[in-house]
């Protein structure tokens, strides 16, 4: 939900971030990385996955996202913007929860 909110604030597709994040969050061998990857793919309208190399051996990973495969430099800039926005929101939430706990 935090990445979806950040996507909305960045003018990206927050609904797709939530939808794809929930649907594709387990489509990666690493249980931790697929959650944000899926949400980012939805927000940015891209697809991730396909053939990856681990230890020099190819491995076909499931598709994450429902958008285009060809990524452009603009996608990197938008991903960094989304990351920064989500980080600020997360920090703000942590501070608020910390202040609430001190009461």
mmCIF file with all atom_site columns, C-alpha atoms in Angstrom:
data_model
loop_
_atom_site.group_PDB
_atom_site.id
_atom_site.type_symbol
_atom_site.label_atom_id
_atom_site.label_alt_id
_atom_site.label_comp_id
_atom_site.label_asym_id
_atom_site.label_entity_id
_atom_site.label_seq_id
_atom_site.pdbx_PDB_ins_code
_atom_site.Cartn_x
_atom_site.Cartn_y
_atom_site.Cartn_z
_atom_site.occupancy
_atom_site.B_iso_or_equiv
_atom_site.pdbx_formal_charge
_atom_site.auth_seq_id
_atom_site.auth_comp_id
_atom_site.auth_asym_id
_atom_site.auth_atom_id
_atom_site.pdbx_PDB_model_num
ATOM 1   C CA . UNK A 1 1   ? 0.000  0.000   0.000   1.00 0.00 ? 1   UNK A CA 1
ATOM 2   C CA . UNK A 1 2   ? 2.867  2.433   0.688   1.00 0.00 ? 2   UNK A CA 1
ATOM 3   C CA . UNK A 1 3   ? 4.298  2.052   -2.823  1.00 0.00 ? 3   UNK A CA 1
ATOM 4   C CA . UNK A 1 4   ? 0.803  2.424   -4.303  1.00 0.00 ? 4   UNK A CA 1
ATOM 5   C CA . UNK A 1 5   ? 0.315  5.673   -2.366  1.00 0.00 ? 5   UNK A CA 1
ATOM 6   C CA . UNK A 1 6   ? 3.745  6.905   -3.433  1.00 0.00 ? 6   UNK A CA 1
ATOM 7   C CA . UNK A 1 7   ? 2.913  6.036   -7.045  1.00 0.00 ? 7   UNK A CA 1
ATOM 8   C CA . UNK A 1 8   ? -0.278 8.060   -6.831  1.00 0.00 ? 8   UNK A CA 1
ATOM 9   C CA . UNK A 1 9   ? 1.628  11.031  -5.414  1.00 0.00 ? 9   UNK A CA 1
ATOM 10  C CA . UNK A 1 10  ? 4.139  10.742  -8.286  1.00 0.00 ? 10  UNK A CA 1
ATOM 11  C CA . UNK A 1 11  ? 1.380  10.731  -10.901 1.00 0.00 ? 11  UNK A CA 1
ATOM 12  C CA . UNK A 1 12  ? 1.934  7.052   -11.634 1.00 0.00 ? 12  UNK A CA 1
ATOM 13  C CA . UNK A 1 13  ? -0.634 4.243   -11.568 1.00 0.00 ? 13  UNK A CA 1
ATOM 14  C CA . UNK A 1 14  ? -1.267 3.603   -7.871  1.00 0.00 ? 14  UNK A CA 1
ATOM 15  C CA . UNK A 1 15  ? -4.140 1.192   -8.557  1.00 0.00 ? 15  UNK A CA 1
ATOM 16  C CA . UNK A 1 16  ? -1.945 -0.941  -10.826 1.00 0.00 ? 16  UNK A CA 1
ATOM 17  C CA . UNK A 1 17  ? 0.838  -0.857  -8.229  1.00 0.00 ? 17  UNK A CA 1
ATOM 18  C CA . UNK A 1 18  ? -1.558 -2.346  -5.689  1.00 0.00 ? 18  UNK A CA 1
ATOM 19  C CA . UNK A 1 19  ? -3.158 -4.825  -8.113  1.00 0.00 ? 19  UNK A CA 1
ATOM 20  C CA . UNK A 1 20  ? 0.091  -6.112  -9.643  1.00 0.00 ? 20  UNK A CA 1
ATOM 21  C CA . UNK A 1 21  ? 1.851  -5.986  -6.272  1.00 0.00 ? 21  UNK A CA 1
ATOM 22  C CA . UNK A 1 22  ? -0.728 -8.294  -4.737  1.00 0.00 ? 22  UNK A CA 1
ATOM 23  C CA . UNK A 1 23  ? -0.994 -10.585 -7.756  1.00 0.00 ? 23  UNK A CA 1
ATOM 24  C CA . UNK A 1 24  ? 2.695  -11.008 -8.657  1.00 0.00 ? 24  UNK A CA 1
ATOM 25  C CA . UNK A 1 25  ? 4.382  -10.632 -5.262  1.00 0.00 ? 25  UNK A CA 1
ATOM 26  C CA . UNK A 1 26  ? 5.387  -14.296 -5.170  1.00 0.00 ? 26  UNK A CA 1
ATOM 27  C CA . UNK A 1 27  ? 6.689  -14.521 -8.765  1.00 0.00 ? 27  UNK A CA 1
ATOM 28  C CA . UNK A 1 28  ? 10.367 -14.485 -7.824  1.00 0.00 ? 28  UNK A CA 1
ATOM 29  C CA . UNK A 1 29  ? 12.661 -16.945 -6.031  1.00 0.00 ? 29  UNK A CA 1
ATOM 30  C CA . UNK A 1 30  ? 13.493 -14.264 -3.462  1.00 0.00 ? 30  UNK A CA 1
ATOM 31  C CA . UNK A 1 31  ? 10.455 -13.804 -1.221  1.00 0.00 ? 31  UNK A CA 1
ATOM 32  C CA . UNK A 1 32  ? 11.525 -10.315 -0.184  1.00 0.00 ? 32  UNK A CA 1
ATOM 33  C CA . UNK A 1 33  ? 12.380 -8.707  -3.502  1.00 0.00 ? 33  UNK A CA 1
ATOM 34  C CA . UNK A 1 34  ? 9.260  -9.683  -5.438  1.00 0.00 ? 34  UNK A CA 1
ATOM 35  C CA . UNK A 1 35  ? 6.900  -7.617  -3.261  1.00 0.00 ? 35  UNK A CA 1
ATOM 36  C CA . UNK A 1 36  ? 8.362  -4.199  -4.128  1.00 0.00 ? 36  UNK A CA 1
ATOM 37  C CA . UNK A 1 37  ? 9.358  -5.314  -7.648  1.00 0.00 ? 37  UNK A CA 1
ATOM 38  C CA . UNK A 1 38  ? 5.765  -6.233  -8.432  1.00 0.00 ? 38  UNK A CA 1
ATOM 39  C CA . UNK A 1 39  ? 4.400  -2.972  -7.041  1.00 0.00 ? 39  UNK A CA 1
ATOM 40  C CA . UNK A 1 40  ? 6.992  -0.942  -8.975  1.00 0.00 ? 40  UNK A CA 1
ATOM 41  C CA . UNK A 1 41  ? 6.215  -2.841  -12.197 1.00 0.00 ? 41  UNK A CA 1
ATOM 42  C CA . UNK A 1 42  ? 2.539  -2.025  -11.783 1.00 0.00 ? 42  UNK A CA 1
ATOM 43  C CA . UNK A 1 43  ? 3.169  1.631   -10.991 1.00 0.00 ? 43  UNK A CA 1
ATOM 44  C CA . UNK A 1 44  ? 5.513  2.071   -13.946 1.00 0.00 ? 44  UNK A CA 1
ATOM 45  C CA . UNK A 1 45  ? 3.469  0.009   -16.409 1.00 0.00 ? 45  UNK A CA 1
ATOM 46  C CA . UNK A 1 46  ? 6.309  -2.377  -17.222 1.00 0.00 ? 46  UNK A CA 1
ATOM 47  C CA . UNK A 1 47  ? 6.977  -6.105  -17.121 1.00 0.00 ? 47  UNK A CA 1
ATOM 48  C CA . UNK A 1 48  ? 9.934  -7.712  -15.411 1.00 0.00 ? 48  UNK A CA 1
ATOM 49  C CA . UNK A 1 49  ? 11.154 -11.299 -15.394 1.00 0.00 ? 49  UNK A CA 1
ATOM 50  C CA . UNK A 1 50  ? 12.175 -13.621 -18.180 1.00 0.00 ? 50  UNK A CA 1
ATOM 51  C CA . UNK A 1 51  ? 15.647 -15.099 -18.492 1.00 0.00 ? 51  UNK A CA 1
ATOM 52  C CA . UNK A 1 52  ? 18.076 -14.190 -15.714 1.00 0.00 ? 52  UNK A CA 1
ATOM 53  C CA . UNK A 1 53  ? 21.501 -15.602 -14.944 1.00 0.00 ? 53  UNK A CA 1
ATOM 54  C CA . UNK A 1 54  ? 22.423 -16.944 -11.518 1.00 0.00 ? 54  UNK A CA 1
ATOM 55  C CA . UNK A 1 55  ? 25.937 -18.300 -11.120 1.00 0.00 ? 55  UNK A CA 1
ATOM 56  C CA . UNK A 1 56  ? 26.366 -18.128 -14.893 1.00 0.00 ? 56  UNK A CA 1
ATOM 57  C CA . UNK A 1 57  ? 23.386 -20.400 -15.521 1.00 0.00 ? 57  UNK A CA 1
ATOM 58  C CA . UNK A 1 58  ? 20.215 -19.176 -17.222 1.00 0.00 ? 58  UNK A CA 1
ATOM 59  C CA . UNK A 1 59  ? 16.968 -19.372 -15.319 1.00 0.00 ? 59  UNK A CA 1
ATOM 60  C CA . UNK A 1 60  ? 13.567 -18.362 -16.668 1.00 0.00 ? 60  UNK A CA 1
ATOM 61  C CA . UNK A 1 61  ? 11.627 -16.359 -14.100 1.00 0.00 ? 61  UNK A CA 1
ATOM 62  C CA . UNK A 1 62  ? 7.877  -15.750 -14.184 1.00 0.00 ? 62  UNK A CA 1
ATOM 63  C CA . UNK A 1 63  ? 6.573  -12.474 -15.496 1.00 0.00 ? 63  UNK A CA 1
ATOM 64  C CA . UNK A 1 64  ? 6.034  -9.656  -13.009 1.00 0.00 ? 64  UNK A CA 1
ATOM 65  C CA . UNK A 1 65  ? 3.759  -6.897  -14.253 1.00 0.00 ? 65  UNK A CA 1
ATOM 66  C CA . UNK A 1 66  ? 1.493  -6.468  -17.235 1.00 0.00 ? 66  UNK A CA 1
ATOM 67  C CA . UNK A 1 67  ? 3.104  -3.680  -19.208 1.00 0.00 ? 67  UNK A CA 1
ATOM 68  C CA . UNK A 1 68  ? 5.790  -3.307  -21.820 1.00 0.00 ? 68  UNK A CA 1
ATOM 69  C CA . UNK A 1 69  ? 9.028  -5.315  -21.806 1.00 0.00 ? 69  UNK A CA 1
ATOM 70  C CA . UNK A 1 70  ? 11.301 -2.708  -23.365 1.00 0.00 ? 70  UNK A CA 1
ATOM 71  C CA . UNK A 1 71  ? 12.456 -0.379  -20.640 1.00 0.00 ? 71  UNK A CA 1
ATOM 72  C CA . UNK A 1 72  ? 13.672 3.144   -21.339 1.00 0.00 ? 72  UNK A CA 1
ATOM 73  C CA . UNK A 1 73  ? 15.956 5.465   -19.335 1.00 0.00 ? 73  UNK A CA 1
ATOM 74  C CA . UNK A 1 74  ? 12.822 7.376   -18.300 1.00 0.00 ? 74  UNK A CA 1
ATOM 75  C CA . UNK A 1 75  ? 11.639 4.263   -16.443 1.00 0.00 ? 75  UNK A CA 1
ATOM 76  C CA . UNK A 1 76  ? 14.769 4.393   -14.289 1.00 0.00 ? 76  UNK A CA 1
ATOM 77  C CA . UNK A 1 77  ? 14.192 8.050   -13.450 1.00 0.00 ? 77  UNK A CA 1
ATOM 78  C CA . UNK A 1 78  ? 10.554 7.333   -12.577 1.00 0.00 ? 78  UNK A CA 1
ATOM 79  C CA . UNK A 1 79  ? 11.566 4.311   -10.475 1.00 0.00 ? 79  UNK A CA 1
ATOM 80  C CA . UNK A 1 80  ? 14.068 6.417   -8.517  1.00 0.00 ? 80  UNK A CA 1
ATOM 81  C CA . UNK A 1 81  ? 11.411 9.088   -7.999  1.00 0.00 ? 81  UNK A CA 1
ATOM 82  C CA . UNK A 1 82  ? 8.983  6.429   -6.783  1.00 0.00 ? 82  UNK A CA 1
ATOM 83  C CA . UNK A 1 83  ? 11.630 4.939   -4.483  1.00 0.00 ? 83  UNK A CA 1
ATOM 84  C CA . UNK A 1 84  ? 12.432 8.329   -2.964  1.00 0.00 ? 84  UNK A CA 1
ATOM 85  C CA . UNK A 1 85  ? 8.762  9.164   -2.435  1.00 0.00 ? 85  UNK A CA 1
ATOM 86  C CA . UNK A 1 86  ? 8.017  5.776   -0.858  1.00 0.00 ? 86  UNK A CA 1
ATOM 87  C CA . UNK A 1 87  ? 11.083 6.149   1.383   1.00 0.00 ? 87  UNK A CA 1
ATOM 88  C CA . UNK A 1 88  ? 9.954  9.562   2.640   1.00 0.00 ? 88  UNK A CA 1
ATOM 89  C CA . UNK A 1 89  ? 6.453  8.213   3.278   1.00 0.00 ? 89  UNK A CA 1
ATOM 90  C CA . UNK A 1 90  ? 7.893  5.209   5.123   1.00 0.00 ? 90  UNK A CA 1
ATOM 91  C CA . UNK A 1 91  ? 10.129 7.419   7.232   1.00 0.00 ? 91  UNK A CA 1
ATOM 92  C CA . UNK A 1 92  ? 7.213  9.701   8.054   1.00 0.00 ? 92  UNK A CA 1
ATOM 93  C CA . UNK A 1 93  ? 5.091  6.723   9.058   1.00 0.00 ? 93  UNK A CA 1
ATOM 94  C CA . UNK A 1 94  ? 7.885  5.349   11.254  1.00 0.00 ? 94  UNK A CA 1
ATOM 95  C CA . UNK A 1 95  ? 8.302  8.722   12.984  1.00 0.00 ? 95  UNK A CA 1
ATOM 96  C CA . UNK A 1 96  ? 4.554  9.019   13.595  1.00 0.00 ? 96  UNK A CA 1
ATOM 97  C CA . UNK A 1 97  ? 4.377  5.500   15.004  1.00 0.00 ? 97  UNK A CA 1
ATOM 98  C CA . UNK A 1 98  ? 7.412  6.190   17.184  1.00 0.00 ? 98  UNK A CA 1
ATOM 99  C CA . UNK A 1 99  ? 5.858  9.375   18.551  1.00 0.00 ? 99  UNK A CA 1
ATOM 100 C CA . UNK A 1 100 ? 2.585  7.597   19.205  1.00 0.00 ? 100 UNK A CA 1
ATOM 101 C CA . UNK A 1 101 ? 4.385  4.854   21.089  1.00 0.00 ? 101 UNK A CA 1
ATOM 102 C CA . UNK A 1 102 ? 6.034  7.339   23.448  1.00 0.00 ? 102 UNK A CA 1
ATOM 103 C CA . UNK A 1 103 ? 2.668  8.533   24.755  1.00 0.00 ? 103 UNK A CA 1
#
